[in-house]
């Protein structure tokens, strides 16, 4: 079975400081992992994805995530937060083959303080 | 390409009423899914389809029906709405589950 655990329901950072959103995963198979972002009253946008290539994945808007198999983690980072980063972030897992669907974490709300 | 479209954007229902949430995609994707999003719960899979004429249940299928008569359309039906179905509903389509395309969502309020 596949699942993800987002360790923080809410993270608050000051503008210009680093962002760290934590995610641990569980998967019986080789996983694919994703981070999606949802701005208020908007749909879901894919930030980045890991699909068994390079373990350090770069995404849009300066975000990146590192797949660490030994720690079963896929934390999302950004060196310097911007006000526009304030949103809900979802860590997501799926297995790499078949018609299987996405398994979402419960989300982390990022607040950026001016 | 319009991508994945959903209608309506917002709907208010009374308990016991029925309605259909529409989802359409113009990317000729084989797979389509419906999710609901509730506070503190993330997105949960309701039903999915692996092709025209083929559907299957997800994690939370009770109270919902689906059908897939064409590749493009995947409507979600609420036969007798309940307040517990108040949620935001997202439709997605994909060829590969690693790259899913989401619609803008339908916000449903059941009174």
Coordinates of C-alpha atoms in Angstrom, one line a residue:
Chain A
X1 CA 0.0 0.0 0.0
X2 CA 1.1 3.6 -0.6
X3 CA 0.8 6.5 1.8
X4 CA 2.4 9.8 2.6
X5 CA 2.7 11.6 5.9
X6 CA 3.2 15.4 5.9
X7 CA 4.8 16.1 9.3
X8 CA 3.5 19.7 9.6
X9 CA 0.0 20.9 9.0
X10 CA 1.1 24.5 9.1
X11 CA 4.5 26.2 8.5
X12 CA 5.1 29.9 8.9
X13 CA 8.3 31.6 7.6
X14 CA 9.4 35.2 7.1
X15 CA 9.8 36.5 3.6
X16 CA 13.4 35.8 2.3
X17 CA 14.0 32.9 4.7
X18 CA 14.3 29.2 3.7
X19 CA 11.3 27.0 3.4
X20 CA 11.2 23.3 4.5
X21 CA 8.1 21.2 4.1
X22 CA 8.5 17.7 5.3
X23 CA 7.1 14.5 3.8
X24 CA 7.6 10.8 4.6
X25 CA 6.3 8.1 2.4
X26 CA 5.4 4.4 2.5
X27 CA 5.3 2.3 -0.6
X28 CA 5.4 -1.4 -1.3
X29 CA 6.8 -0.7 -4.7
X30 CA 9.2 1.7 -6.3
X31 CA 7.4 5.0 -5.8
X32 CA 6.9 8.1 -7.8
X33 CA 6.6 11.1 -5.6
X34 CA 5.2 14.6 -6.3
X35 CA 4.6 17.9 -4.7
X36 CA 1.5 19.8 -5.7
X37 CA 0.6 23.4 -4.7
X38 CA -2.9 24.8 -4.3
X39 CA -3.3 28.5 -4.0
X40 CA -6.5 29.8 -2.3
X41 CA -9.6 28.9 -4.3
X42 CA -7.5 27.5 -7.1
X43 CA -6.9 24.1 -8.6
X44 CA -3.8 21.9 -8.1
X45 CA -0.5 22.7 -9.8
X46 CA 2.4 20.2 -10.1
X47 CA 5.5 21.7 -8.5
X48 CA 7.9 18.8 -9.2
X49 CA 8.1 15.0 -9.4
X50 CA 10.5 12.2 -8.7
X51 CA 10.3 9.1 -11.0
X52 CA 13.5 7.2 -10.2
X53 CA 15.9 9.4 -12.1
X54 CA 18.0 11.9 -10.2
X55 CA 17.3 12.0 -6.5
X56 CA 17.5 15.8 -6.3
X57 CA 14.5 17.2 -8.2
X58 CA 14.2 20.8 -9.3
X59 CA 10.7 22.2 -9.8
X60 CA 9.1 25.4 -10.7
X61 CA 9.4 28.7 -8.8
X62 CA 12.7 27.8 -7.2
X63 CA 11.5 24.7 -5.3
X64 CA 13.4 21.5 -5.1
X65 CA 13.0 18.2 -3.3
X66 CA 15.4 15.3 -2.5
X67 CA 14.4 11.7 -2.5
X68 CA 16.0 9.8 0.3
X69 CA 15.2 6.1 0.2
X70 CA 17.1 5.3 3.5
X71 CA 14.9 7.9 5.3
X72 CA 11.8 7.3 3.2
X73 CA 11.5 11.1 2.9
X74 CA 10.8 13.6 0.1
X75 CA 11.1 17.0 1.7
X76 CA 10.4 20.2 -0.2
X77 CA 12.7 23.1 0.1
X78 CA 13.2 26.6 -1.2
X79 CA 16.2 28.9 -0.3
X80 CA 14.2 32.1 0.0
X81 CA 10.4 32.4 0.5
X82 CA 8.4 34.8 -1.5
X83 CA 5.0 36.2 -0.5
X84 CA 3.5 34.4 -3.5
X85 CA 4.5 31.1 -2.1
X86 CA 1.8 31.2 0.5
X87 CA -0.5 28.3 -0.3
X88 CA -1.3 24.7 0.6
X89 CA 1.2 22.1 -0.4
X90 CA 0.5 18.4 -0.9
X91 CA 3.0 15.5 -1.0
X92 CA 1.7 12.7 -3.2
X93 CA 2.8 9.1 -4.0
X94 CA 1.9 6.6 -6.7
X95 CA 3.6 3.5 -7.9
X96 CA 5.2 3.6 -11.3
X97 CA 3.1 1.4 -13.4
X98 CA -0.5 0.5 -14.0
X99 CA -3.7 2.6 -13.7
X100 CA -3.1 3.4 -10.1
X101 CA -4.0 6.7 -8.7
X102 CA -2.4 9.3 -6.6
X103 CA -2.4 9.1 -2.8
X104 CA -2.3 12.5 -1.2
X105 CA -1.0 13.7 2.1
X106 CA -3.1 15.8 4.3
X107 CA -1.4 19.0 3.2
X108 CA 0.8 21.7 4.7
X109 CA -0.3 25.3 4.8
X110 CA 2.6 27.7 4.2
X111 CA 2.2 31.2 5.6
X112 CA 4.8 33.8 4.5
X113 CA 5.2 36.8 6.9
X114 CA 6.3 40.1 5.3
Chain B
X1 CA -6.5 22.5 -25.7
X2 CA -8.8 23.3 -22.9
X3 CA -7.3 20.5 -20.8
X4 CA -9.7 19.3 -18.0
X5 CA -12.9 21.3 -17.5
X6 CA -15.4 21.0 -14.7
X7 CA -18.9 22.4 -14.4
X8 CA -20.4 23.9 -12.4
X9 CA -17.8 25.8 -10.4
X10 CA -20.1 26.1 -7.4
X11 CA -23.4 24.5 -6.5
X12 CA -25.7 24.5 -3.5
X13 CA -28.0 21.6 -3.0
X14 CA -30.6 20.6 -0.4
X15 CA -30.4 17.2 1.3
X16 CA -31.9 14.6 -0.9
X17 CA -31.5 16.4 -4.2
X18 CA -29.6 14.8 -7.0
X19 CA -27.1 16.4 -9.4
X20 CA -24.3 15.5 -11.8
X21 CA -20.9 17.1 -11.7
X22 CA -19.5 17.3 -15.2
X23 CA -15.9 16.6 -16.2
X24 CA -14.4 16.7 -19.7
X25 CA -11.0 16.4 -21.1
X26 CA -9.7 17.0 -24.7
X27 CA -6.3 15.3 -24.4
X28 CA -7.6 11.8 -25.4
X29 CA -6.4 10.5 -22.0
X30 CA -7.3 6.9 -21.2
X31 CA -7.6 7.3 -17.5
X32 CA -9.8 9.7 -15.5
X33 CA -10.5 10.1 -11.8
X34 CA -12.7 11.9 -9.3
X35 CA -11.3 13.1 -6.0
X36 CA -12.9 15.0 -3.1
X37 CA -11.0 17.4 -0.9
X38 CA -12.0 18.0 2.7
X39 CA -10.2 20.1 5.3
X40 CA -7.4 18.2 7.0
X41 CA -7.9 15.1 4.8
X42 CA -6.0 15.8 1.6
X43 CA -7.6 14.5 -1.6
X44 CA -9.3 11.2 -1.6
X45 CA -10.2 9.1 -4.6
X46 CA -13.9 8.5 -5.2
X47 CA -14.0 6.6 -8.5
X48 CA -11.8 6.2 -11.5
X49 CA -12.0 4.9 -15.0
X50 CA -9.3 3.1 -17.1
X51 CA -11.2 3.7 -20.4
X52 CA -14.6 4.1 -22.0
X53 CA -17.0 1.7 -20.4
X54 CA -14.8 0.7 -17.5
X55 CA -15.0 2.2 -14.0
X56 CA -13.9 1.2 -10.6
X57 CA -14.2 2.4 -7.0
X58 CA -11.7 4.3 -5.1
X59 CA -11.3 5.0 -1.4
X60 CA -14.6 6.8 -0.7
X61 CA -17.2 5.7 -3.4
X62 CA -20.4 5.5 -1.3
X63 CA -23.1 7.9 -2.4
X64 CA -21.6 8.5 -5.8
X65 CA -22.1 6.9 -9.2
X66 CA -20.0 7.3 -12.4
X67 CA -20.1 6.2 -16.0
X68 CA -17.7 6.5 -18.9
X69 CA -19.5 6.3 -22.2
X70 CA -16.9 8.3 -24.1
X71 CA -13.2 8.9 -23.7
X72 CA -13.8 12.6 -23.1
X73 CA -16.4 12.7 -20.4
X74 CA -16.6 11.3 -16.9
X75 CA -19.6 12.6 -15.0
X76 CA -20.0 12.1 -11.2
X77 CA -23.6 11.6 -10.0
X78 CA -25.0 12.3 -6.5
X79 CA -28.3 10.4 -6.4
X80 CA -29.4 11.8 -3.0
X81 CA -27.1 14.5 -1.6
X82 CA -26.2 14.5 2.0
X83 CA -24.4 17.2 4.1
X84 CA -21.4 14.9 4.4
X85 CA -20.9 15.3 0.7
X86 CA -20.2 19.0 1.1
X87 CA -16.7 19.2 -0.3
X88 CA -14.6 20.4 -3.2
X89 CA -14.5 17.9 -6.1
X90 CA -11.6 17.6 -8.5
X91 CA -11.5 15.6 -11.7
X92 CA -8.2 14.5 -13.2
X93 CA -7.2 12.8 -16.5
X94 CA -3.9 11.1 -17.4
X95 CA -2.1 8.6 -19.5
X96 CA 0.6 7.9 -16.9
X97 CA -0.4 8.3 -13.2
X98 CA 2.9 10.2 -12.7
X99 CA 1.5 13.0 -14.8
X100 CA -2.1 13.8 -13.9
X101 CA -3.9 16.9 -15.1
X102 CA -6.5 18.4 -12.7
X103 CA -9.5 20.4 -13.4
X104 CA -10.3 23.6 -11.5
X105 CA -12.7 22.0 -9.1
X106 CA -16.3 22.1 -8.2
X107 CA -17.3 23.5 -4.8
X108 CA -20.4 21.7 -3.5
X109 CA -22.5 22.8 -0.5
X110 CA -25.3 20.5 0.7
X111 CA -27.7 22.0 3.2

